[in-house]
Coordinates of C-alpha atoms in Angstrom, one line a residue:
M4 CA 188.8 104.5 98.1
K5 CA 186.6 105.5 95.1
D6 CA 184.3 102.3 95.8
W7 CA 183.6 103.6 99.3
F8 CA 182.8 107.2 98.3
D9 CA 180.7 106.0 95.5
A10 CA 178.7 103.8 97.9
G11 CA 178.5 106.7 100.4
I12 CA 177.0 109.1 97.4
T13 CA 174.5 106.3 96.5
L14 CA 173.4 106.0 100.1
Q15 CA 172.9 109.7 100.5
K16 CA 170.8 109.7 97.1
Q17 CA 168.6 107.0 98.7
M18 CA 168.0 108.6 102.0
L19 CA 167.1 112.0 100.3
D20 CA 164.8 109.9 97.7
A21 CA 163.2 108.1 100.9
Q22 CA 162.7 111.6 102.6
R23 CA 161.0 113.3 99.5
K24 CA 158.8 110.2 99.0
T25 CA 157.8 110.8 102.9
L26 CA 157.2 114.5 102.3
E27 CA 155.0 113.7 99.4
A28 CA 153.1 111.1 101.4
S29 CA 152.6 113.6 104.3
G30 CA 151.4 116.0 101.8
Q31 CA 148.7 113.6 100.6
A32 CA 147.8 112.8 104.1
V33 CA 147.2 116.4 104.8
G34 CA 145.0 116.7 101.8
A35 CA 143.0 113.7 102.7
G36 CA 142.7 115.2 106.4
E37 CA 141.4 118.5 104.9
A38 CA 138.8 116.5 102.9
L39 CA 137.7 114.6 105.9
V40 CA 137.2 117.9 107.9
Q41 CA 135.2 119.3 105.1
A42 CA 133.1 116.2 104.8
Q43 CA 132.5 116.3 108.7
E44 CA 131.5 120.2 108.4
A45 CA 129.0 119.2 105.5
T46 CA 127.5 116.3 107.6
R47 CA 127.2 118.8 110.7
K48 CA 125.3 121.5 108.5
A49 CA 123.0 118.3 106.9
A50 CA 122.0 117.3 110.6
E51 CA 121.5 120.8 111.7
A52 CA 119.2 121.5 108.9
N53 CA 117.4 118.3 109.1
L54 CA 116.7 119.1 112.8
A55 CA 115.7 122.3 111.9
A56 CA 113.2 121.0 109.2
F57 CA 111.8 118.3 112.0
Q58 CA 111.4 121.1 114.5
A59 CA 109.4 123.3 111.9
W60 CA 107.4 120.4 110.8
T61 CA 106.5 119.7 114.5
R62 CA 105.7 123.2 115.2
L63 CA 103.4 123.2 111.9
W64 CA 101.5 120.1 113.4
G65 CA 101.7 121.3 117.1
V66 CA 103.6 118.2 118.1
G67 CA 106.5 117.9 120.5
P68 CA 108.3 120.4 122.7
W69 CA 109.6 122.8 120.0

C-alpha cells in the first residue's frame, strides 16, 4: 500500500512541476509577444517618419503630388 501511495505522490509532484514549467514558458512567450509588438510599433513610427521626410523633400523640390 505504501508503494502505491508514494507512486501517487510522486506522480502529483511531477504533474505540478510540469504545470509550473508550462506557466513559466507561457510567461516568457507573453514577454516575447510584448517585445514583438513594441518592435512593430517602432517600425510603424519609423516608416511614418520616413514617409513624412520624403514628402517634405518632394515639396521642397516641387516634385510629386504631395
